[in-house]
Structures are given as structure tokens and as C-alpha cells.
mmCIF file of C-alpha atoms and ligand atoms in Angstrom:
data_model
loop_
_atom_site.group_PDB
_atom_site.id
_atom_site.type_symbol
_atom_site.label_atom_id
_atom_site.label_comp_id
_atom_site.label_asym_id
_atom_site.label_seq_id
_atom_site.Cartn_x
_atom_site.Cartn_y
_atom_site.Cartn_z
ATOM 1 C CA MET F 1055 12.998 30.319 -0.218
ATOM 2 C CA LEU F 1056 16.100 31.364 1.675
ATOM 3 C CA GLN F 1057 18.938 28.812 1.395
ATOM 4 C CA SER F 1058 17.656 25.674 -0.320
ATOM 5 C CA ILE F 1059 18.758 22.153 -1.103
ATOM 6 C CA LYS F 1060 17.859 20.096 -4.144
ATOM 7 C CA VAL F 1061 17.779 16.352 -3.851
ATOM 8 C CA SER F 1062 16.955 13.833 -6.561
ATOM 9 C CA ALA F 1063 16.138 10.164 -6.154
ATOM 10 C CA PRO F 1064 15.513 7.482 -8.772
ATOM 11 C CA GLY F 1065 12.418 5.470 -9.479
ATOM 12 C CA LYS F 1066 12.723 1.705 -9.474
ATOM 13 C CA LEU F 1067 11.723 -1.428 -11.330
ATOM 14 C CA MET F 1068 11.160 -4.758 -9.571
ATOM 15 C CA LEU F 1069 13.038 -7.462 -11.442
ATOM 16 C CA PHE F 1070 12.436 -10.618 -9.315
ATOM 17 C CA GLY F 1071 10.630 -11.686 -6.165
ATOM 18 C CA GLU F 1072 7.701 -9.305 -5.854
ATOM 19 C CA HIS F 1073 5.124 -10.138 -3.167
ATOM 20 C CA ALA F 1074 7.363 -12.838 -1.653
ATOM 21 C CA VAL F 1075 9.612 -10.021 -0.408
ATOM 22 C CA VAL F 1076 6.744 -8.798 1.828
ATOM 23 C CA TYR F 1077 7.166 -12.143 3.677
ATOM 24 C CA ASN F 1078 10.942 -11.839 4.190
ATOM 25 C CA TYR F 1079 12.025 -13.672 1.026
ATOM 26 C CA PRO F 1080 14.599 -11.777 -1.048
ATOM 27 C CA CYS F 1081 13.939 -9.789 -4.188
ATOM 28 C CA ILE F 1082 16.009 -8.033 -6.877
ATOM 29 C CA VAL F 1083 15.234 -4.385 -7.654
ATOM 30 C CA THR F 1084 16.954 -1.980 -10.001
ATOM 31 C CA ALA F 1085 16.950 1.844 -9.999
ATOM 32 C CA VAL F 1086 15.855 3.615 -13.221
ATOM 33 C CA ASP F 1087 17.321 6.814 -14.625
ATOM 34 C CA GLN F 1088 14.040 8.674 -14.300
ATOM 35 C CA ARG F 1089 14.079 10.666 -11.097
ATOM 36 C CA VAL F 1090 12.042 12.615 -8.629
ATOM 37 C CA TYR F 1091 13.360 16.051 -7.518
ATOM 38 C CA VAL F 1092 12.698 17.717 -4.180
ATOM 39 C CA GLU F 1093 13.772 21.301 -3.495
ATOM 40 C CA ALA F 1094 13.454 22.273 0.121
ATOM 41 C CA GLY F 1095 14.284 25.368 2.165
ATOM 42 C CA PHE F 1096 13.200 27.317 5.226
ATOM 43 C CA ASN F 1097 10.498 29.873 4.547
ATOM 44 C CA GLY F 1098 10.752 31.932 7.759
ATOM 45 C CA LYS F 1099 7.150 30.983 8.659
ATOM 46 C CA ASP F 1100 5.541 28.395 10.882
ATOM 47 C CA GLU F 1101 4.078 26.302 8.105
ATOM 48 C CA LEU F 1102 4.967 23.617 5.571
ATOM 49 C CA VAL F 1103 4.190 24.762 2.060
ATOM 50 C CA VAL F 1104 4.221 22.132 -0.718
ATOM 51 C CA ASN F 1105 4.123 22.735 -4.472
ATOM 52 C CA ALA F 1106 4.009 19.829 -6.933
ATOM 53 C CA PRO F 1107 2.728 21.553 -10.103
ATOM 54 C CA GLN F 1108 2.819 18.317 -12.223
ATOM 55 C CA LEU F 1109 0.356 16.770 -9.786
ATOM 56 C CA GLY F 1110 -1.827 19.904 -9.645
ATOM 57 C CA ILE F 1111 -0.703 20.705 -6.083
ATOM 58 C CA ARG F 1112 -0.216 24.444 -5.593
ATOM 59 C CA ASP F 1113 0.584 26.110 -2.318
ATOM 60 C CA TYR F 1114 -0.649 23.299 -0.045
ATOM 61 C CA LYS F 1115 -0.170 24.693 3.465
ATOM 62 C CA ARG F 1116 -0.077 23.128 6.944
ATOM 63 C CA LYS F 1117 1.042 24.588 10.217
ATOM 64 C CA VAL F 1118 4.080 22.731 11.554
ATOM 65 C CA SER F 1119 2.310 22.451 14.897
ATOM 66 C CA GLN F 1120 -0.688 20.780 13.260
ATOM 67 C CA PHE F 1121 0.841 17.871 11.316
ATOM 68 C CA CYS F 1122 -1.722 15.073 11.448
ATOM 69 C CA ASP F 1123 -3.083 12.082 9.633
ATOM 70 C CA GLN F 1124 -6.056 13.686 7.955
ATOM 71 C CA GLU F 1125 -6.958 13.366 4.236
ATOM 72 C CA MET F 1126 -4.540 15.108 1.823
ATOM 73 C CA PRO F 1127 -3.278 14.571 -1.696
ATOM 74 C CA LYS F 1128 -1.159 11.391 -1.959
ATOM 75 C CA GLN F 1129 2.221 12.974 -2.801
ATOM 76 C CA VAL F 1130 1.709 15.602 -0.043
ATOM 77 C CA ASN F 1131 0.911 12.823 2.345
ATOM 78 C CA PHE F 1132 4.304 11.207 1.853
ATOM 79 C CA ILE F 1133 6.112 14.540 2.178
ATOM 80 C CA GLU F 1134 4.206 15.703 5.232
ATOM 81 C CA THR F 1135 4.480 12.334 6.955
ATOM 82 C CA ALA F 1136 8.241 12.216 6.316
ATOM 83 C CA VAL F 1137 8.595 15.767 7.676
ATOM 84 C CA ARG F 1138 6.439 14.942 10.669
ATOM 85 C CA HIS F 1139 8.540 11.878 11.561
ATOM 86 C CA PHE F 1140 11.781 13.870 11.191
ATOM 87 C CA TYR F 1141 10.477 16.845 13.143
ATOM 88 C CA GLN F 1142 9.124 14.680 15.941
ATOM 89 C CA LYS F 1143 12.411 12.770 16.233
ATOM 90 C CA TYR F 1144 14.483 15.904 16.566
ATOM 91 C CA GLY F 1145 11.912 18.325 18.160
ATOM 92 C CA LEU F 1146 12.065 20.738 15.194
ATOM 93 C CA LYS F 1147 9.650 23.631 14.383
ATOM 94 C CA LYS F 1148 10.832 25.762 11.445
ATOM 95 C CA GLY F 1149 8.513 26.284 8.466
ATOM 96 C CA LEU F 1150 9.513 24.803 5.142
ATOM 97 C CA GLU F 1151 8.930 25.357 1.444
ATOM 98 C CA ILE F 1152 9.028 22.105 -0.542
ATOM 99 C CA LYS F 1153 8.778 21.796 -4.325
ATOM 100 C CA THR F 1154 8.738 18.539 -6.222
ATOM 101 C CA GLU F 1155 9.092 17.573 -9.859
ATOM 102 C CA SER F 1156 9.347 14.200 -11.543
ATOM 103 C CA ASP F 1157 10.781 12.843 -14.801
ATOM 104 C CA PHE F 1158 8.068 10.213 -14.952
ATOM 105 C CA SER F 1159 4.357 9.736 -14.523
ATOM 106 C CA HIS F 1160 3.335 8.424 -11.078
ATOM 107 C CA SER F 1161 1.177 5.880 -13.007
ATOM 108 C CA TYR F 1162 4.125 3.749 -14.186
ATOM 109 C CA GLY F 1163 4.624 2.106 -10.789
ATOM 110 C CA PHE F 1164 8.173 3.461 -10.570
ATOM 111 C CA GLY F 1165 7.738 4.330 -6.889
ATOM 112 C CA SER F 1166 7.470 8.107 -7.000
ATOM 113 C CA SER F 1167 6.100 8.159 -3.421
ATOM 114 C CA SER F 1168 9.078 6.315 -2.042
ATOM 115 C CA ALA F 1169 11.533 8.444 -4.064
ATOM 116 C CA VAL F 1170 9.908 11.650 -2.809
ATOM 117 C CA THR F 1171 10.079 10.378 0.775
ATOM 118 C CA ILE F 1172 13.759 9.552 0.582
ATOM 119 C CA ALA F 1173 14.546 12.888 -1.163
ATOM 120 C CA THR F 1174 12.550 14.858 1.458
ATOM 121 C CA VAL F 1175 14.316 13.303 4.427
ATOM 122 C CA ILE F 1176 17.736 13.736 2.796
ATOM 123 C CA ALA F 1177 16.894 17.403 2.179
ATOM 124 C CA LEU F 1178 15.944 17.807 5.880
ATOM 125 C CA THR F 1179 19.220 16.258 7.084
ATOM 126 C CA ARG F 1180 21.186 18.665 4.915
ATOM 127 C CA LEU F 1181 19.081 21.759 5.885
ATOM 128 C CA TYR F 1182 19.443 21.050 9.592
ATOM 129 C CA GLY F 1183 22.970 19.693 9.417
ATOM 130 C CA ILE F 1184 21.816 16.455 11.102
ATOM 131 C CA LYS F 1185 24.011 13.461 10.332
ATOM 132 C CA LEU F 1186 22.152 10.156 9.907
ATOM 133 C CA MET F 1187 23.513 6.800 9.019
ATOM 134 C CA GLU F 1188 22.035 5.580 5.768
ATOM 135 C CA LYS F 1189 20.209 2.786 7.609
ATOM 136 C CA GLU F 1190 18.731 5.281 10.099
ATOM 137 C CA LEU F 1191 17.561 7.429 7.225
ATOM 138 C CA PHE F 1192 16.031 4.385 5.546
ATOM 139 C CA ASP F 1193 14.263 3.330 8.859
ATOM 140 C CA LEU F 1194 12.726 6.783 9.247
ATOM 141 C CA CYS F 1195 11.412 6.773 5.701
ATOM 142 C CA TYR F 1196 10.208 3.182 6.028
ATOM 143 C CA GLN F 1197 8.228 4.135 9.148
ATOM 144 C CA ALA F 1198 6.675 7.048 7.287
ATOM 145 C CA VAL F 1199 5.664 4.818 4.343
ATOM 146 C CA LEU F 1200 4.251 2.146 6.661
ATOM 147 C CA ASP F 1201 2.304 4.867 8.511
ATOM 148 C CA ILE F 1202 0.544 5.677 5.221
ATOM 149 C CA GLN F 1203 0.316 2.339 3.438
ATOM 150 C CA GLY F 1204 0.298 -0.102 6.301
ATOM 151 C CA VAL F 1205 2.105 -2.661 4.161
ATOM 152 C CA GLY F 1206 5.248 -2.981 2.030
ATOM 153 C CA SER F 1207 8.756 -4.304 2.060
ATOM 154 C CA GLY F 1208 10.589 -0.981 1.569
ATOM 155 C CA PHE F 1209 12.409 -2.249 -1.559
ATOM 156 C CA ASP F 1210 11.434 0.911 -3.439
ATOM 157 C CA LEU F 1211 12.935 3.102 -0.698
ATOM 158 C CA ALA F 1212 16.176 1.065 -0.932
ATOM 159 C CA ALA F 1213 16.346 1.621 -4.712
ATOM 160 C CA ALA F 1214 15.714 5.386 -4.269
ATOM 161 C CA LEU F 1215 18.401 5.686 -1.579
ATOM 162 C CA TRP F 1216 21.174 3.359 -2.716
ATOM 163 C CA GLY F 1217 20.498 2.987 -6.501
ATOM 164 C CA GLY F 1218 22.075 0.295 -8.657
ATOM 165 C CA THR F 1219 20.670 -3.189 -8.812
ATOM 166 C CA ILE F 1220 20.030 -4.579 -5.345
ATOM 167 C CA PHE F 1221 19.495 -7.999 -3.726
ATOM 168 C CA TYR F 1222 17.087 -6.906 -1.017
ATOM 169 C CA LYS F 1223 15.289 -8.190 2.059
ATOM 170 C CA LYS F 1224 12.435 -6.487 3.841
ATOM 171 C CA GLY F 1225 13.247 -3.517 6.043
ATOM 172 C CA ALA F 1226 16.730 -3.309 4.462
ATOM 173 C CA GLU F 1227 17.770 -6.319 6.525
ATOM 174 C CA THR F 1228 19.927 -7.209 3.459
ATOM 175 C CA VAL F 1229 21.010 -4.692 0.837
ATOM 176 C CA GLU F 1230 23.600 -6.045 -1.514
ATOM 177 C CA GLN F 1231 24.630 -4.356 -4.775
ATOM 178 C CA ILE F 1232 24.673 -6.813 -7.683
ATOM 179 C CA LYS F 1233 27.554 -6.070 -9.991
ATOM 180 C CA VAL F 1234 25.899 -5.589 -13.357
ATOM 181 C CA LYS F 1235 26.371 -2.834 -15.928
ATOM 182 C CA ASN F 1236 23.721 -2.621 -18.571
ATOM 183 C CA LEU F 1237 20.540 -4.693 -18.368
ATOM 184 C CA PRO F 1238 19.309 -5.339 -21.866
ATOM 185 C CA MET F 1239 15.652 -4.834 -21.034
ATOM 186 C CA VAL F 1240 12.641 -3.156 -22.500
ATOM 187 C CA VAL F 1241 10.130 -1.513 -20.159
ATOM 188 C CA CYS F 1242 6.501 -1.001 -21.105
ATOM 189 C CA TYR F 1243 3.593 0.645 -19.301
ATOM 190 C CA SER F 1244 0.381 -1.350 -19.492
ATOM 191 C CA GLY F 1245 -1.882 1.706 -19.484
ATOM 192 C CA VAL F 1246 -3.488 0.808 -16.123
ATOM 193 C CA LYS F 1247 -2.455 2.254 -12.798
ATOM 194 C CA ALA F 1248 -2.256 -0.405 -10.075
ATOM 195 C CA ASP F 1249 -2.898 0.020 -6.388
ATOM 196 C CA THR F 1250 -0.064 -1.768 -4.578
ATOM 197 C CA PRO F 1251 -1.489 -1.943 -1.037
ATOM 198 C CA THR F 1252 -4.730 -3.507 -2.392
ATOM 199 C CA LEU F 1253 -2.756 -6.158 -4.248
ATOM 200 C CA VAL F 1254 -0.521 -6.871 -1.245
ATOM 201 C CA ARG F 1255 -3.679 -7.325 0.908
ATOM 202 C CA GLN F 1256 -5.162 -9.623 -1.820
ATOM 203 C CA VAL F 1257 -2.080 -11.883 -1.637
ATOM 204 C CA ALA F 1258 -2.251 -11.819 2.201
ATOM 205 C CA GLU F 1259 -5.850 -13.023 1.945
ATOM 206 C CA LEU F 1260 -4.826 -15.847 -0.424
ATOM 207 C CA LYS F 1261 -2.028 -16.782 1.989
ATOM 208 C CA ARG F 1262 -4.500 -16.875 4.874
ATOM 209 C CA LYS F 1263 -6.781 -19.200 2.933
ATOM 210 C CA HIS F 1264 -4.114 -21.375 1.325
ATOM 211 C CA PRO F 1265 -1.011 -21.081 3.527
ATOM 212 C CA ARG F 1266 0.729 -24.206 2.231
ATOM 213 C CA LYS F 1267 0.223 -23.422 -1.408
ATOM 214 C CA VAL F 1268 1.408 -19.843 -1.043
ATOM 215 C CA LYS F 1269 4.470 -20.901 1.056
ATOM 216 C CA ARG F 1270 5.448 -23.342 -1.679
ATOM 217 C CA VAL F 1271 5.083 -20.657 -4.318
ATOM 218 C CA PHE F 1272 7.176 -18.176 -2.283
ATOM 219 C CA GLU F 1273 9.920 -20.830 -1.842
ATOM 220 C CA GLN F 1274 9.981 -21.288 -5.618
ATOM 221 C CA MET F 1275 10.276 -17.538 -5.972
ATOM 222 C CA GLU F 1276 13.245 -17.530 -3.571
ATOM 223 C CA VAL F 1277 15.071 -20.097 -5.692
ATOM 224 C CA ILE F 1278 14.438 -17.936 -8.794
ATOM 225 C CA VAL F 1279 15.824 -14.841 -7.013
ATOM 226 C CA TRP F 1280 19.032 -16.583 -5.960
ATOM 227 C CA GLN F 1281 19.591 -18.015 -9.424
ATOM 228 C CA ALA F 1282 18.863 -14.633 -11.065
ATOM 229 C CA ARG F 1283 21.404 -12.988 -8.811
ATOM 230 C CA GLU F 1284 24.179 -15.196 -10.241
ATOM 231 C CA LEU F 1285 23.034 -15.165 -13.817
ATOM 232 C CA LEU F 1286 22.794 -11.351 -13.867
ATOM 233 C CA VAL F 1287 26.427 -11.053 -12.879
ATOM 234 C CA GLU F 1288 27.391 -13.683 -15.453
ATOM 235 C CA LYS F 1289 25.389 -11.775 -18.101
ATOM 236 C CA LYS F 1290 23.552 -14.981 -19.042
ATOM 237 C CA TRP F 1291 20.621 -13.016 -20.430
ATOM 238 C CA ARG F 1292 18.841 -15.923 -22.089
ATOM 239 C CA GLU F 1293 18.767 -17.789 -18.756
ATOM 240 C CA VAL F 1294 17.736 -14.600 -16.935
ATOM 241 C CA GLY F 1295 14.809 -14.446 -19.415
ATOM 242 C CA GLY F 1296 13.840 -18.032 -18.552
ATOM 243 C CA LEU F 1297 13.729 -17.066 -14.877
ATOM 244 C CA MET F 1298 11.621 -13.992 -15.697
ATOM 245 C CA ASN F 1299 9.049 -16.283 -17.355
ATOM 246 C CA GLU F 1300 9.013 -18.552 -14.291
ATOM 247 C CA ASN F 1301 8.595 -15.506 -12.029
ATOM 248 C CA GLN F 1302 5.676 -14.378 -14.181
ATOM 249 C CA MET F 1303 4.054 -17.845 -13.862
ATOM 250 C CA ILE F 1304 4.231 -17.601 -10.088
ATOM 251 C CA LEU F 1305 2.625 -14.150 -10.162
ATOM 252 C CA GLU F 1306 -0.172 -15.627 -12.279
ATOM 253 C CA GLU F 1307 -0.649 -18.374 -9.650
ATOM 254 C CA LEU F 1308 -0.854 -15.648 -6.987
ATOM 255 C CA GLY F 1309 -3.636 -14.059 -9.024
ATOM 256 C CA VAL F 1310 -2.016 -10.657 -9.467
ATOM 257 C CA SER F 1311 -1.405 -10.747 -13.222
ATOM 258 C CA THR F 1312 -3.916 -9.389 -15.719
ATOM 259 C CA LEU F 1313 -4.937 -10.260 -19.276
ATOM 260 C CA ARG F 1314 -3.514 -6.946 -20.450
ATOM 261 C CA LEU F 1315 -0.110 -7.646 -18.884
ATOM 262 C CA GLU F 1316 -0.153 -11.199 -20.244
ATOM 263 C CA ARG F 1317 -0.980 -9.931 -23.692
ATOM 264 C CA LEU F 1318 2.070 -7.640 -23.503
ATOM 265 C CA ASN F 1319 4.314 -10.462 -22.256
ATOM 266 C CA LYS F 1320 3.125 -12.727 -25.093
ATOM 267 C CA ALA F 1321 3.747 -10.002 -27.681
ATOM 268 C CA ALA F 1322 7.303 -9.535 -26.412
ATOM 269 C CA LEU F 1323 8.025 -13.298 -26.385
ATOM 270 C CA GLU F 1324 6.523 -13.846 -29.865
ATOM 271 C CA ALA F 1325 8.767 -11.045 -31.164
ATOM 272 C CA GLY F 1326 11.793 -12.892 -29.832
ATOM 273 C CA ALA F 1327 12.291 -11.772 -26.227
ATOM 274 C CA TRP F 1328 14.052 -14.257 -23.928
ATOM 275 C CA GLY F 1329 11.718 -13.474 -21.103
ATOM 276 C CA ALA F 1330 8.926 -11.168 -20.026
ATOM 277 C CA LYS F 1331 7.125 -10.436 -16.812
ATOM 278 C CA LEU F 1332 5.033 -7.897 -14.992
ATOM 279 C CA SER F 1333 7.042 -5.774 -12.632
ATOM 280 C CA GLY F 1334 5.812 -4.919 -9.138
ATOM 281 C CA ALA F 1335 2.499 -5.598 -7.528
ATOM 282 C CA GLY F 1336 0.633 -6.590 -10.648
ATOM 283 C CA GLY F 1337 -2.890 -5.442 -11.516
ATOM 284 C CA GLY F 1338 -1.313 -3.083 -14.125
ATOM 285 C CA ASP F 1339 1.621 -0.671 -14.005
ATOM 286 C CA SER F 1340 4.568 -1.820 -16.120
ATOM 287 C CA MET F 1341 6.129 -5.004 -17.560
ATOM 288 C CA VAL F 1342 9.660 -5.759 -18.505
ATOM 289 C CA ALA F 1343 11.138 -7.945 -21.243
ATOM 290 C CA ILE F 1344 14.721 -9.035 -21.832
ATOM 291 C CA CYS F 1345 16.111 -9.346 -25.333
ATOM 292 C CA SER F 1346 19.159 -9.081 -27.611
ATOM 293 C CA ALA F 1347 20.061 -5.577 -28.839
ATOM 294 C CA GLY F 1348 19.202 -6.602 -32.399
ATOM 295 C CA LEU F 1349 15.598 -7.408 -31.483
ATOM 296 C CA LYS F 1350 14.932 -4.425 -29.228
ATOM 297 C CA GLN F 1351 13.119 -2.309 -31.875
ATOM 298 C CA LYS F 1352 11.037 -5.252 -33.105
ATOM 299 C CA ILE F 1353 9.942 -6.020 -29.537
ATOM 300 C CA GLU F 1354 9.141 -2.379 -28.813
ATOM 301 C CA LYS F 1355 6.962 -2.285 -31.956
ATOM 302 C CA ALA F 1356 5.207 -5.465 -30.929
ATOM 303 C CA LEU F 1357 4.507 -4.108 -27.478
ATOM 304 C CA THR F 1358 3.145 -0.844 -28.880
ATOM 305 C CA ARG F 1359 0.917 -2.809 -31.285
ATOM 306 C CA ALA F 1360 -0.368 -4.861 -28.308
ATOM 307 C CA GLY F 1361 -1.486 -1.631 -26.577
ATOM 308 C CA GLY F 1362 1.528 -0.820 -24.354
ATOM 309 C CA LYS F 1363 3.500 2.350 -24.006
ATOM 310 C CA ILE F 1364 7.301 1.993 -24.261
ATOM 311 C CA ILE F 1365 9.164 3.782 -21.488
ATOM 312 C CA THR F 1366 12.707 4.623 -22.451
ATOM 313 C CA VAL F 1367 14.749 4.109 -19.293
ATOM 314 C CA LYS F 1368 18.195 3.030 -18.319
ATOM 315 C CA LEU F 1369 18.261 0.561 -15.507
ATOM 316 C CA ASN F 1370 20.903 0.120 -12.779
ATOM 317 C CA SER F 1371 21.054 3.912 -12.268
ATOM 318 C CA GLU F 1372 22.488 5.942 -9.421
ATOM 319 C CA GLY F 1373 20.813 6.481 -6.094
ATOM 320 C CA ALA F 1374 19.869 9.715 -4.281
ATOM 321 C CA ARG F 1375 22.037 12.786 -4.987
ATOM 322 C CA TRP F 1376 21.867 16.396 -3.714
ATOM 323 C CA LYS F 1377 23.133 19.912 -4.377
ATOM 324 C CA GLU F 1378 23.129 22.939 -2.133
ATOM 325 C CA ASN F 1379 21.952 26.275 -3.695
HETATM 326 C C1 MEV B 2827 5.246 -3.811 -5.363
HETATM 327 O O1 MEV B 2827 5.910 -3.085 -6.381
HETATM 328 C C2 MEV B 2827 6.094 -4.953 -4.850
HETATM 329 C C3 MEV B 2827 5.478 -5.728 -3.727
HETATM 330 O O2 MEV B 2827 6.371 -6.781 -3.406
HETATM 331 C C4 MEV B 2827 5.212 -4.863 -2.486
HETATM 332 C C5 MEV B 2827 6.421 -4.538 -1.703
HETATM 333 O O3 MEV B 2827 7.421 -5.198 -1.748
HETATM 334 O O4 MEV B 2827 6.340 -3.535 -0.952
HETATM 335 C C6 MEV B 2827 4.181 -6.344 -4.177
#
């Protein structure tokens, strides 16, 4: 690689409002301190070359003139689609070398695809010296993600770009930083990888069949999100926990929870957590519990005994960052 740029972007954890956010209700998402890294530079050729050794992707090659929608590994798909959108917008042609690494497994549901999309587009703006407003950058990435997944609110892109803990509405219509410092939460992987688009479509189907019921449930979710926003700032953790339990009940009503996730929630609550819920689309991925510092170890042990894998992460972490080499 000639001159290169290294960008990192954080993964995320959904705290409140999942699924409802797809239908323009607000949610609260926090960035985690586990990050995805993208190193990009020109390679003097006419092709995009991608290496993601942790995902078994070595020297994936595609001619810049032949970007298309055909089958390719998932991570490469997000990178190539982001590059394609950027190149089409600005009429660019130069070949690129892109290498990615990640602090976390893509199974956790931390949003590695969104983080890699944001990091790729930031790298391109720096390499080409193209100035984009943050919202323009977000929009380009959101289009790329929608191209691939067809559905989604873009909350994970917002966490990757801006970091912190965000009160968010679909398409970054609202992005407000919530002033919190440390969130006293334990995060645990359920051991099952979930497929977000499938679960989003499952809820869409439920909504089609039972529009009034789902509308009522989403409205309850919205109330929870607004209350959580205040209680987080006031550090009323016990009450935040109560809202997490309510949010979980709603997700159970929507049919996206699983016995495995519920077993983990129960283990955390029995060990003294103030609240516990699945985080994200459901069907698997991770859950999160809130507790006093004194009970953290006990809760982590209970979650491990119940079959979960504790993920040591700090929440409310910083957004995308870059360095020129
Ligand atoms: C998935 O982690 C969260 C959902 O709300 C989907 C989305 O907002 O894109 C289910």
C-alpha cells in the first residue's frame, strides 16, 4: 500500500427501543469499546483488494469497473457496496487495498458490518480529500446498508460514527447524545448468532397481521425510551433496570425473545440484577443486565453458569477515529 489511512469505529449495544425504531419510534443505543479497524490505501492498480484475515478473507479481488451485487462474503459485501456508492457519487476509479480487523467476534451482534461500512467511507473521504458533512456520510453508509439488507433503522451506523450513548430516530432524523458516564451493565453473549433482517421481517409480518396490537406495543416502547433517557442522566439505575425488564416483556410479546435469552435474564435477576433484557433484534446475540458494582461478579458467575459468555466491554465509548500513515 502506498499512503494509507487507518480508521476505527466502535461496535454498539442496543439499550432500549429495538424493533420499534424501525417504525420511526426512538431508541437508545450505546457504543462499546470494542472496535473494528479498516486500513485503506491506493494500490496503483484498477482493482479493489480486501483482506480480512480474522474472517478467512484473503486477497479478495474485484475490478473497480465491475462492482456489482453478486454473491460475496458478508464483510466484503459491506466494504464493496460502500466503496461502490462512494465511487459512483464522485466518479472515482483508483484501485484500493483494504484490510480489516476487529476486537470482537461478528457473532455478538455488536454491528461489525455497520462499523466496517462507516470506517470504510471515512477512509475514502480522507484518501481522496473529499469533505463530507457527518450526516452526508451517514446517508451514504445507510444507503449502502439498505442496499444489502433491505431493512434497518441505521442506529448501528450512528453508534459507529458518533459514539457515546444516543437517543436515535431512524435515518439519523434525531441523534442526541445522552449525558451519561459509566453505565453499570454486564453484557453476555447467548451463544447463538441471530439474523437481524429475518427478525425484522418477522416483526413486519406480525404487524401486518395484528396492526393494532403491534402499534400499542410500540407506543409502550416509546414511553419506556423517553423515561429511560431521563433516568440514565439521573443515574437512577434501579429504575433503569425496571424499564429494561418492561422492554424485555415487550420483546417477548413481539415474539423475538428466546428461551436461552430468557434463561440468562432470569439468572441475572435471581443473582440480584435490577434489570435484564436481550439487546438488539432477538433470536440470540447478546443480553445486558444492570446491577450494583458489588453484585457484578456474582451476576457474571450466574450468567456463565446459565450457559452465557461474559463479554467485558465498556459502554458509552468514543465514535469513529482515524490516523494517517
Ligand atoms: C437490531 O439490532 C435492532 C433492530 O431494531 C433493527 C434496526 O433497528 O435496524 C431490530
